[in-house]
Short mmCIF file of C-alpha atoms in Angstrom, two decimals:
data_model
loop_
_atom_site.label_atom_id
_atom_site.label_comp_id
_atom_site.label_asym_id
_atom_site.label_seq_id
_atom_site.Cartn_x
_atom_site.Cartn_y
_atom_site.Cartn_z
CA MET A 1 124.02 106.02 100.76
CA GLN A 2 123.17 104.16 104.35
CA ALA A 3 121.04 104.78 107.57
CA THR A 4 123.27 105.87 110.06
CA ASN A 5 123.12 103.42 113.72
CA LYS A 6 122.74 106.91 115.72
CA LYS A 7 119.22 108.28 116.41
CA VAL A 8 118.47 111.21 114.57
CA PRO A 9 117.05 113.77 116.42
CA ARG A 10 112.78 114.49 115.64
CA ASN A 11 113.10 116.91 113.33
CA ALA A 12 115.41 115.11 110.83
CA ARG A 13 113.38 112.39 110.52
CA ARG A 14 111.21 113.95 107.63
CA MET A 15 109.04 112.42 104.87
CA PRO A 16 106.81 114.07 101.50
CA ARG A 17 104.91 117.63 103.35
CA ILE A 18 101.55 115.45 101.77
CA LEU A 19 102.29 111.88 102.48
CA LEU A 20 102.65 113.02 106.41
CA ALA A 21 98.50 114.64 106.13
CA ALA A 22 97.66 112.05 104.94
CA ALA A 23 99.12 109.43 107.19
CA LEU A 24 97.63 112.01 110.07
CA VAL A 25 94.29 111.37 108.85
CA LEU A 26 94.31 108.26 108.07
CA SER A 27 96.25 107.06 111.69
CA ALA A 28 93.35 108.81 113.48
CA THR A 29 90.11 106.73 110.92
CA SER A 30 92.20 103.70 111.00
CA ALA A 31 92.19 103.54 114.78
CA MET A 32 88.64 103.35 114.42
CA ALA A 33 88.33 100.00 112.52
CA GLN A 34 87.78 96.67 113.88
CA THR A 35 89.48 94.53 111.34
CA ASN A 36 92.33 96.48 107.90
CA GLY A 37 90.34 95.58 104.57
CA THR A 38 91.84 93.79 101.89
CA MET A 39 90.82 92.77 98.85
CA LEU A 40 92.31 89.15 96.94
CA GLN A 41 92.37 89.69 93.10
CA TYR A 42 91.24 86.18 92.88
CA PHE A 43 92.30 85.45 89.56
CA ASP A 44 95.03 85.58 86.22
CA TRP A 45 95.30 85.43 82.44
CA ASP A 46 96.72 82.34 83.08
CA SER A 47 94.32 81.21 85.58
CA ASN A 48 93.40 77.53 85.20
CA GLY A 49 91.20 77.43 82.63
CA ASP A 50 89.41 74.00 83.63
CA GLY A 51 86.25 75.83 84.18
CA GLN A 52 86.47 74.60 87.70
CA HIS A 53 87.64 78.25 89.21
CA TRP A 54 84.43 78.97 90.73
CA ASN A 55 84.51 75.94 92.50
CA ARG A 56 88.36 76.48 93.84
CA VAL A 57 86.93 79.93 94.74
CA LYS A 58 84.10 78.36 97.69
CA ASN A 59 86.13 75.92 98.79
CA SER A 60 88.65 78.35 99.63
CA SER A 61 87.54 81.12 101.09
CA ALA A 62 87.14 80.34 104.48
CA SER A 63 90.54 79.60 104.53
CA TRP A 64 91.22 83.31 103.12
CA ALA A 65 89.52 84.56 105.58
CA THR A 66 91.66 83.52 108.45
CA LYS A 67 94.73 84.55 106.20
CA GLY A 68 93.03 88.16 106.56
CA ILE A 69 91.12 88.75 102.57
CA THR A 70 88.02 91.01 103.66
CA ALA A 71 86.86 90.55 99.64
CA PHE A 72 87.51 89.47 96.24
CA TRP A 73 87.58 90.98 93.05
CA LEU A 74 86.47 88.27 90.71
CA PRO A 75 87.27 87.88 87.29
CA PRO A 76 84.35 88.61 84.70
CA ALA A 77 81.60 86.53 84.56
CA TYR A 78 79.84 86.72 81.85
CA LYS A 79 80.25 84.99 78.21
CA GLY A 80 83.20 86.40 76.15
CA GLY A 81 83.01 86.07 72.33
CA ALA A 82 85.96 82.94 72.97
CA GLY A 83 83.88 80.96 74.78
CA ALA A 84 85.57 78.49 77.26
CA SER A 85 88.54 80.42 76.86
CA ASP A 86 87.50 84.16 77.19
CA VAL A 87 89.26 85.58 80.58
CA GLY A 88 85.84 88.31 80.80
CA TYR A 89 87.50 91.09 78.99
CA GLY A 90 86.32 90.03 75.34
CA VAL A 91 82.86 90.88 76.54
CA TYR A 92 79.76 89.24 74.29
CA ASP A 93 77.05 89.12 76.44
CA ILE A 94 76.74 90.25 80.54
CA TRP A 95 73.26 88.54 80.83
CA ASP A 96 75.16 85.28 80.17
CA LEU A 97 76.71 84.22 83.35
CA GLY A 98 77.53 80.88 82.64
CA GLU A 99 74.21 79.70 81.44
CA PHE A 100 73.65 79.10 77.75
CA ASN A 101 75.28 77.35 75.06
CA GLN A 102 77.01 80.51 73.05
CA LYS A 103 79.90 80.87 71.90
CA GLY A 104 80.68 76.90 72.02
CA SER A 105 79.76 76.55 75.18
CA VAL A 106 77.52 76.50 78.16
CA ARG A 107 79.84 77.41 80.75
CA THR A 108 82.32 80.30 80.78
CA ARG A 109 85.84 79.85 81.74
CA TRP A 110 85.88 80.02 85.46
CA GLY A 111 82.23 77.56 85.87
CA THR A 112 78.75 77.43 85.35
CA LYS A 113 76.43 80.12 86.79
CA ALA A 114 74.99 78.02 89.65
CA GLU A 115 79.00 77.57 90.35
CA TYR A 116 79.64 81.26 90.44
CA ILE A 117 76.44 81.78 92.66
CA ALA A 118 77.52 79.34 94.93
CA ALA A 119 81.06 80.41 95.18
CA ILE A 120 79.98 84.22 96.33
CA ASP A 121 77.64 82.94 98.50
CA ALA A 122 80.27 81.02 100.27
CA ALA A 123 82.30 84.28 100.65
CA HIS A 124 79.87 85.80 102.60
CA ALA A 125 79.54 82.87 104.75
CA ALA A 126 83.45 83.67 105.65
CA GLY A 127 82.71 87.45 105.85
CA ILE A 128 84.45 88.32 103.02
CA GLN A 129 82.69 90.50 100.18
CA VAL A 130 82.75 89.85 96.19
CA TYR A 131 83.27 92.82 93.77
CA GLY A 132 81.78 92.07 90.33
CA ASP A 133 84.48 92.85 87.18
CA ILE A 134 82.47 95.42 85.30
CA VAL A 135 83.43 95.49 81.54
CA LEU A 136 81.10 98.04 79.66
CA ASN A 137 83.53 100.01 76.97
CA HIS A 138 83.38 97.83 74.08
CA LYS A 139 81.46 94.77 73.36
CA THR A 140 83.64 91.50 70.97
CA SER A 141 82.29 88.83 68.32
CA ALA A 142 79.15 89.62 66.74
CA ASP A 143 76.64 87.20 65.63
CA LEU A 144 75.93 88.88 62.80
CA THR A 145 77.40 91.90 60.42
CA GLU A 146 75.57 94.98 58.81
CA TRP A 147 76.07 98.11 57.02
CA THR A 148 76.78 101.27 57.76
CA THR A 149 78.82 104.17 57.32
CA GLY A 150 82.18 105.79 58.57
CA VAL A 151 85.73 107.23 58.19
CA ARG A 152 88.90 106.04 58.86
CA VAL A 153 90.99 107.98 62.21
CA ASP A 154 94.45 107.44 62.93
CA GLN A 155 95.12 105.51 65.73
CA ASN A 156 97.76 108.00 67.30
CA ASN A 157 95.14 110.55 66.67
CA ARG A 158 91.61 109.86 66.66
CA ASN A 159 90.77 113.45 65.84
CA THR A 160 92.30 112.86 62.55
CA GLU A 161 90.35 111.44 59.94
CA TYR A 162 91.75 110.10 56.85
CA GLY A 163 90.09 109.91 52.77
CA GLY A 164 86.59 110.31 53.29
CA ASP A 165 83.23 108.59 54.34
CA VAL A 166 83.36 104.47 52.88
CA SER A 167 81.02 102.13 53.34
CA LEU A 168 81.80 99.56 56.01
CA GLN A 169 79.87 95.46 56.89
CA THR A 170 81.03 95.44 60.48
CA TRP A 171 80.03 92.95 63.13
CA THR A 172 78.33 94.55 65.16
CA LYS A 173 74.95 92.55 65.37
CA PHE A 174 74.60 90.35 68.77
CA THR A 175 71.08 89.08 68.49
CA PHE A 176 72.06 86.60 71.29
CA PRO A 177 70.57 83.15 70.06
CA GLY A 178 71.47 80.99 72.77
CA ARG A 179 69.07 82.98 74.87
CA LEU A 180 65.98 82.98 72.48
CA GLN A 181 63.03 81.26 74.16
CA ALA A 182 59.56 79.87 72.88
CA ASP A 183 57.89 82.73 72.58
CA GLY A 184 60.52 84.92 70.66
CA THR A 185 61.93 86.52 73.28
CA LEU A 186 65.20 86.79 75.19
CA LYS A 187 65.46 85.34 78.46
CA TYR A 188 66.00 87.64 81.45
CA ASN A 189 66.55 91.17 78.88
CA ASN A 190 64.91 91.53 74.93
CA PHE A 191 67.77 94.35 73.90
CA LYS A 192 69.36 93.88 70.38
CA TRP A 193 72.52 95.80 69.78
CA ASN A 194 73.07 97.28 66.99
CA TRP A 195 75.76 99.22 64.50
CA TYR A 196 74.21 102.51 65.79
CA HIS A 197 74.52 101.55 69.94
CA PHE A 198 78.61 102.02 68.89
CA ASP A 199 80.54 104.36 67.80
CA GLY A 200 82.94 102.59 65.98
CA VAL A 201 85.33 98.89 65.42
CA ASP A 202 88.59 98.89 64.62
CA TYR A 203 87.87 95.55 61.44
CA ALA A 204 85.17 96.11 58.42
CA GLN A 205 84.17 92.32 56.60
CA ASN A 206 84.29 94.24 53.81
CA LEU A 207 87.90 96.16 53.66
CA GLY A 208 89.55 93.55 55.06
CA ALA A 209 93.50 94.04 56.01
CA ASP A 210 92.99 97.44 54.65
CA GLY A 211 95.87 99.10 53.38
CA CYS A 212 95.62 102.44 55.31
CA THR A 213 98.73 103.34 57.46
CA ASN A 214 97.74 104.08 61.06
CA CYS A 215 94.07 104.13 60.51
CA ARG A 216 92.00 100.81 60.49
CA ILE A 217 90.07 102.13 63.36
CA TYR A 218 86.69 103.53 61.65
CA LYS A 219 84.61 106.21 63.81
CA PHE A 220 80.54 105.61 62.78
CA ARG A 221 78.44 108.45 60.99
CA GLY A 222 74.91 109.30 61.25
CA THR A 223 72.81 111.19 63.81
CA GLY A 224 74.68 112.25 67.36
CA LYS A 225 78.25 109.93 66.03
CA ALA A 226 81.05 111.67 67.31
CA TRP A 227 83.02 109.73 69.96
CA ASP A 228 82.22 110.43 73.20
CA THR A 229 83.37 113.67 76.03
CA GLY A 230 84.54 113.17 79.08
CA VAL A 231 87.35 110.71 78.07
CA SER A 232 91.14 110.47 78.67
CA THR A 233 92.77 112.79 75.91
CA GLU A 234 95.69 110.18 74.66
CA LYS A 235 95.28 109.83 71.09
CA GLY A 236 93.93 113.07 71.13
CA ASN A 237 90.15 111.13 72.39
CA TYR A 238 90.76 107.60 74.20
CA ASP A 239 87.62 107.23 73.64
CA TYR A 240 87.83 103.36 71.41
CA LEU A 241 90.14 101.00 72.78
CA MET A 242 89.14 97.31 71.17
CA GLY A 243 86.03 95.84 69.60
CA ALA A 244 82.32 97.41 69.14
CA ASP A 245 83.03 100.17 71.15
CA LEU A 246 79.68 101.28 73.09
CA ASP A 247 78.24 104.85 72.51
CA PHE A 248 77.53 106.15 75.87
CA ALA A 249 76.06 108.88 74.73
CA HIS A 250 73.31 107.13 73.05
CA PRO A 251 70.51 106.95 75.76
CA ASP A 252 69.39 103.57 74.66
CA VAL A 253 72.55 102.26 75.72
CA ARG A 254 72.33 103.92 78.82
CA SER A 255 69.51 102.64 80.26
CA HIS A 256 69.77 99.35 79.28
CA LEU A 257 73.34 98.68 80.98
CA LYS A 258 71.31 100.75 84.52
CA THR A 259 68.98 97.91 83.90
CA TRP A 260 71.50 95.08 83.89
CA GLY A 261 73.28 96.80 87.02
CA VAL A 262 70.72 96.26 89.20
CA TRP A 263 69.97 92.69 87.35
CA TYR A 264 73.58 91.35 88.04
CA THR A 265 73.89 92.88 91.14
CA ASN A 266 70.50 91.58 93.12
CA THR A 267 71.50 88.05 90.90
CA ALA A 268 74.72 87.33 92.20
CA LYS A 269 74.14 89.44 95.55
CA LEU A 270 77.23 92.18 94.62
CA ASP A 271 79.14 93.89 97.57
CA GLY A 272 80.56 96.34 94.80
CA PHE A 273 82.52 96.74 92.10
CA ARG A 274 85.70 96.71 90.12
CA ILE A 275 85.00 98.49 86.85
CA ASP A 276 87.13 98.18 84.11
CA ALA A 277 88.28 100.75 80.96
CA THR A 278 87.53 103.46 82.77
CA LYS A 279 89.98 106.25 80.84
CA HIS A 280 87.88 105.36 77.38
CA ILE A 281 84.52 105.36 78.81
CA SER A 282 82.91 109.16 79.98
CA ALA A 283 83.37 109.78 83.42
CA SER A 284 79.31 111.27 83.62
CA PHE A 285 78.12 107.61 82.88
CA PHE A 286 79.63 105.90 86.24
CA ASN A 287 78.14 108.52 88.30
CA GLU A 288 74.62 108.07 86.76
CA TRP A 289 75.03 104.28 86.53
CA LEU A 290 76.50 103.47 90.35
CA TYR A 291 73.58 105.62 91.41
CA HIS A 292 71.20 103.96 89.73
CA VAL A 293 72.25 100.92 90.75
CA ARG A 294 72.99 101.96 94.04
CA GLN A 295 69.81 103.30 94.77
CA SER A 296 67.57 100.85 92.87
CA THR A 297 69.35 97.64 94.66
CA GLY A 298 68.74 99.27 98.09
CA LYS A 299 72.93 98.72 98.58
CA THR A 300 73.82 102.68 98.61
CA GLY A 301 77.19 101.96 100.21
CA ALA A 302 78.48 99.17 97.66
CA PHE A 303 82.16 99.93 96.74
CA ALA A 304 83.45 100.59 93.82
CA VAL A 305 87.33 101.57 92.50
CA SER A 306 88.39 102.48 89.23
CA GLU A 307 90.51 101.36 86.59
CA TYR A 308 91.94 104.79 84.63
CA TRP A 309 95.38 103.31 84.45
CA SER A 310 97.50 106.46 84.25
CA SER A 311 100.31 107.13 86.05
CA ASP A 312 100.21 110.94 85.79
CA ILE A 313 98.72 111.69 89.35
CA ASN A 314 97.74 114.64 87.98
CA GLU A 315 95.42 113.34 85.98
CA LEU A 316 94.05 110.31 88.13
CA ASN A 317 93.66 113.09 90.50
CA ASN A 318 91.00 114.39 88.32
CA TYR A 319 89.07 111.69 87.20
CA VAL A 320 88.58 110.96 91.16
CA ASN A 321 87.57 114.39 91.73
CA SER A 322 85.02 114.39 88.91
CA VAL A 323 83.87 110.78 90.32
CA ASN A 324 83.15 111.99 93.50
CA GLY A 325 81.17 115.17 93.02
CA THR A 326 78.02 114.38 94.23
CA SER A 327 76.56 112.59 97.02
CA ASN A 328 76.46 109.18 95.96
CA ASP A 329 78.74 108.40 93.12
CA LYS A 330 81.90 107.37 95.64
CA MET A 331 84.29 105.70 93.60
CA SER A 332 87.90 104.73 94.38
CA ALA A 333 91.16 104.21 91.71
CA PHE A 334 93.05 102.34 91.85
CA ASP A 335 96.85 103.83 92.52
CA VAL A 336 98.92 103.18 88.96
CA PRO A 337 101.30 106.00 89.93
CA LEU A 338 102.24 104.01 93.25
CA HIS A 339 102.65 100.66 90.93
CA ALA A 340 104.52 102.91 88.46
CA ARG A 341 107.02 103.58 91.24
CA PHE A 342 107.05 100.42 92.12
CA GLN A 343 108.35 99.43 89.05
CA GLN A 344 111.32 101.61 88.63
CA ALA A 345 112.48 101.30 92.26
CA ALA A 346 112.16 97.57 90.87
CA ASP A 347 114.43 98.34 87.74
CA ALA A 348 117.15 100.91 89.92
CA ASN A 349 118.86 98.02 91.44
CA GLY A 350 119.29 100.72 94.69
CA GLY A 351 119.04 103.41 92.21
CA PHE A 352 115.38 105.03 93.66
CA ASP A 353 115.13 107.31 96.54
CA MET A 354 113.61 105.45 97.79
CA GLY A 355 112.37 108.65 100.57
CA SER A 356 110.53 109.87 97.54
CA LEU A 357 108.49 106.31 97.19
CA PHE A 358 105.34 107.52 98.53
CA ASN A 359 106.26 110.93 95.97
CA ASN A 360 103.40 111.62 93.65
CA THR A 361 100.60 108.48 94.36
CA LEU A 362 97.14 108.80 94.93
CA VAL A 363 97.42 107.20 98.39
CA ALA A 364 99.45 110.31 99.17
CA ALA A 365 97.57 112.22 97.45
CA GLN A 366 93.97 110.72 98.41
CA PRO A 367 94.14 108.00 101.34
CA THR A 368 90.16 107.30 101.33
CA ARG A 369 89.86 107.42 97.88
CA ALA A 370 93.10 105.04 96.60
CA ALA A 371 93.05 101.43 95.88
CA THR A 372 97.24 99.94 96.22
CA PHE A 373 98.75 97.05 94.46
CA VAL A 374 102.00 96.05 92.78
CA ASP A 375 101.54 93.80 90.13
CA ASN A 376 97.95 92.78 88.42
CA HIS A 377 96.43 90.63 85.05
CA ASP A 378 97.80 93.06 82.62
CA THR A 379 101.23 93.93 83.40
CA LEU A 380 103.29 91.35 83.45
CA GLU A 381 104.74 89.87 80.61
CA GLY A 382 103.17 89.74 76.99
CA ARG A 383 100.15 91.91 78.16
CA ALA A 384 99.08 95.02 77.24
CA LEU A 385 100.25 97.12 80.33
CA TYR A 386 102.94 95.46 80.48
CA SER A 387 105.27 97.08 83.82
CA LYS A 388 106.32 93.77 86.28
CA VAL A 389 107.75 94.86 89.30
CA GLN A 390 110.78 92.71 89.56
CA ASP A 391 110.54 89.84 92.36
CA TRP A 392 113.25 90.68 94.01
CA PHE A 393 111.63 94.09 95.35
CA LYS A 394 107.86 92.23 95.66
CA PRO A 395 108.48 92.24 99.31
CA LEU A 396 109.21 95.45 99.97
CA ALA A 397 106.41 96.59 97.62
CA TYR A 398 104.03 94.31 99.59
CA ALA A 399 105.21 95.78 102.54
CA SER A 400 104.78 99.26 101.91
CA ILE A 401 100.71 97.74 100.71
CA LEU A 402 99.36 95.87 103.07
CA LEU A 403 101.56 97.27 106.21
CA ARG A 404 100.60 101.36 106.16
CA GLN A 405 97.68 103.00 107.20
CA GLY A 406 96.21 104.64 103.75
CA GLY A 407 94.83 103.11 100.83
CA TYR A 408 92.63 99.61 100.38
CA PRO A 409 95.40 97.16 99.73
CA THR A 410 94.97 94.41 96.93
CA VAL A 411 96.83 91.33 96.62
CA PHE A 412 96.99 89.91 93.22
CA LEU A 413 96.33 86.11 93.01
CA GLY A 414 99.73 85.92 90.11
CA ASP A 415 102.43 87.12 92.52
CA TYR A 416 100.76 85.13 95.79
CA GLU A 417 100.99 81.41 93.85
CA GLY A 418 103.50 82.43 91.27
CA VAL A 419 103.47 82.24 87.16
CA PRO A 420 105.52 79.98 85.31
CA GLY A 421 107.90 81.86 83.29
CA LYS A 422 106.37 84.71 85.44
CA VAL A 423 106.78 85.73 88.90
CA ALA A 424 107.70 83.63 91.41
CA ASN A 425 105.44 82.50 93.95
CA HIS A 426 105.42 84.68 96.93
CA SER A 427 102.66 83.55 99.60
CA TRP A 428 105.21 82.59 101.90
CA VAL A 429 105.67 86.51 102.75
CA ILE A 430 102.53 87.67 101.76
CA ASP A 431 100.94 85.36 104.13
CA LYS A 432 102.92 87.01 107.44
CA MET A 433 102.14 90.54 106.15
CA LEU A 434 98.04 89.73 105.79
CA THR A 435 98.43 88.46 110.16
CA GLY A 436 100.51 91.49 110.16
CA ARG A 437 98.20 93.70 108.73
CA LYS A 438 95.16 91.77 110.05
CA PHE A 439 97.01 92.32 113.64
CA HIS A 440 99.12 95.13 114.15
CA VAL A 441 98.94 97.58 111.70
CA TYR A 442 96.87 99.93 114.50
CA GLY A 443 97.04 103.60 116.09
CA VAL A 444 99.93 106.19 115.87
CA GLN A 445 102.21 105.34 113.01
CA ASN A 446 105.68 107.07 112.83
CA ASN A 447 107.13 107.07 109.24
CA TYR A 448 110.70 107.70 108.92
CA PHE A 449 111.32 108.45 104.98
CA ASP A 450 114.87 110.08 105.64
CA ASN A 451 116.83 108.05 103.48
CA SER A 452 117.52 107.30 99.79
CA ASN A 453 117.80 103.31 100.28
CA VAL A 454 116.43 103.05 104.02
CA VAL A 455 113.27 103.77 105.13
CA GLY A 456 110.27 102.48 107.77
CA TRP A 457 107.43 103.63 109.45
CA THR A 458 106.00 102.09 112.75
CA HIS A 459 102.63 101.52 114.47
CA GLU A 460 102.70 101.92 118.25
CA GLY A 461 99.00 99.74 118.27
CA ASN A 462 95.72 100.96 119.44
CA ALA A 463 93.64 99.36 122.94
CA ALA A 464 92.09 96.06 121.03
CA HIS A 465 96.01 95.78 118.92
CA TRP A 466 98.50 97.19 121.39
CA TYR A 467 101.33 94.94 119.76
CA GLY A 468 102.57 97.18 117.20
CA MET A 469 105.43 96.82 114.84
CA ALA A 470 107.81 98.03 113.16
CA VAL A 471 109.11 97.76 109.11
CA LEU A 472 112.22 98.61 107.72
CA LEU A 473 112.86 99.26 103.64
CA ASN A 474 116.45 98.57 102.39
CA ASP A 475 116.74 98.83 98.39
CA ASN A 476 120.56 98.62 98.74
CA ARG A 477 120.95 95.21 97.69
CA SER A 478 124.96 95.05 98.58
CA SER A 479 124.40 96.83 101.88
CA ALA A 480 122.93 96.05 105.30
CA GLY A 481 121.14 98.95 106.90
CA SER A 482 119.27 100.12 110.22
CA LYS A 483 117.48 102.66 111.48
CA TRP A 484 116.70 104.08 115.41
CA MET A 485 112.27 104.02 114.87
CA LYS A 486 110.08 105.43 117.89
CA VAL A 487 107.53 102.20 118.48
CA GLY A 488 105.68 104.03 121.63
CA SER A 489 106.49 104.78 125.39
CA GLY A 490 103.38 101.62 125.12
CA HIS A 491 106.47 98.97 124.14
CA ALA A 492 109.52 100.73 126.16
CA ASN A 493 112.26 98.01 126.86
CA GLN A 494 110.47 95.24 125.06
CA CYS A 495 111.89 92.92 123.00
CA PHE A 496 111.42 92.57 118.81
CA ASN A 497 111.74 89.96 116.24
CA ASP A 498 111.70 90.04 112.82
CA VAL A 499 108.72 87.43 111.37
CA THR A 500 109.98 87.85 107.29
CA GLY A 501 113.18 85.32 108.50
CA ALA A 502 115.73 87.52 106.79
CA THR A 503 117.17 88.16 110.18
CA THR A 504 117.36 86.23 113.21
CA ALA A 505 118.55 89.54 115.64
CA THR A 506 116.71 90.50 118.37
CA VAL A 507 115.70 94.60 118.73
CA CYS A 508 114.85 95.56 122.29
CA ALA A 509 113.29 99.14 122.68
CA ASP A 510 114.84 101.54 124.87
CA ALA A 511 113.08 103.15 128.14
CA ASN A 512 111.69 105.54 125.76
CA GLY A 513 109.66 103.09 122.95
CA TRP A 514 113.29 103.60 120.51
CA GLY A 515 114.81 100.52 118.83
CA ASN A 516 117.72 100.24 116.18
CA PHE A 517 116.00 97.97 113.76
CA GLN A 518 118.23 96.25 111.30
CA VAL A 519 117.85 95.61 107.83
CA PRO A 520 119.75 92.83 105.47
CA ALA A 521 121.29 93.95 101.65
CA GLY A 522 117.71 94.58 99.20
CA LYS A 523 114.84 93.19 101.97
CA VAL A 524 112.29 93.97 104.09
CA THR A 525 111.67 93.18 108.15
CA VAL A 526 108.98 93.31 109.69
CA TRP A 527 109.78 93.45 113.75
CA VAL A 528 106.79 92.86 116.25
CA ARG A 529 107.33 91.96 119.84
CA THR A 530 108.90 88.50 121.10
CA GLY A 531 105.61 85.73 121.07
CA LYS A 532 102.92 88.02 119.92
CA PHE A 533 102.59 87.58 116.18
CA GLY A 534 99.05 87.57 115.10
CA ARG A 535 97.31 87.81 118.32
CA ASN A 536 95.21 91.04 119.71
CA SER A 537 94.52 90.73 123.07
CA GLY A 538 96.22 90.14 125.96
#
């Protein structure tokens, strides 16, 4: 179904009620904003592991700030079990930021501690905030084994036990010899981990391959030992993910991680946190952890965004509500349902109902809590959460997060630079959209989600950013489309051009501030006042 070239009555330009309400709320708040916030996920699994990443961050910070990036989400900065080749999610020592000779290297995959701090200083000097990647669900590559007792559980239902209790020789003793000082203590913190600080593992040295089908996860026995509560009910209880699974019901674990959180925030001068794998961690823990860290560091407004991976809006909503119940535990969440909608639309090759693009998404339900994204390090081919958005649709998806009010958008470095064999380089169009977001996404937002293929919206601008913008998406890959949209009386009789280069046409608004904007097949067009792109004053 193609959009009509005839101006439609106002009451026919409908959109989902919950999305309209969210847009109205954000229109009011965004009008007061000085600069639209945009986060950069500044890494990918395939990012260069030469140890120079922190130096690249340092040297490029000013350039990213000019483009419109206001915050960096940097990769895990602490030593992983694979040493210099570990991306950081196989956590070994959270107190080693690339300072100690452990797991075969001093540096991490990304560089040394000194280089990390220098990169953050450079980002701050450029006006960019820095968010640390907090990975606390598990530890890997212990220093020693120890004996304990456990029981096999079904991988697909962790509440189902098999075969009775067994003795287990587990890799759960973490002594961190690289941090050992002459007086016998460990530098920074003397805490050492033993089996009772964990809930379970997926490998026992004495059992080897273990022939039990679907039960290569072992839950520990002992006083107070059970899977944590307040986690996802997927697989019965989704406490266990990988490695040695931390026991968040253990008071020593909670206390130690709070102590570390204060040290890490102060040491790295962090402005916020991206929190990993939260569907596997008791929701109450991060309420407690965030409150303690914010209060103890004086950074009471430190940003926090949760990676609770679920495309079910009801489940995600419930989690967001559960971690935002008191005055100082504010946490956002990545909008996984919106990512799933992008993937579905891309895979449908024109068969998706674009008018429903934002239905059942977090940005529609809770726009001030939603961190929107297109893809990330986990969603590409061969990754744990494979759900990649096809390249042809990525410009449409990035327009949907960067050029709208509501949500806190994230640009993925893999999409920007490209990942060989997996993702094309989309830097040119993302740069255009970053400029558009920085200067044009302000004022009243008019929405036109009234067609199954061609949808759009406009920004009328405000006193400080008055040039306005019109955006049109078309998922029909065989036919062009157009739509009458209101850009506002402030743009009456003014002409607009598409900055993406998808069309060279010029569209002039009429005396009432309406224009008939165009979009080629399978493309996005971004229309701004002729000669006024990337400026915010006359």
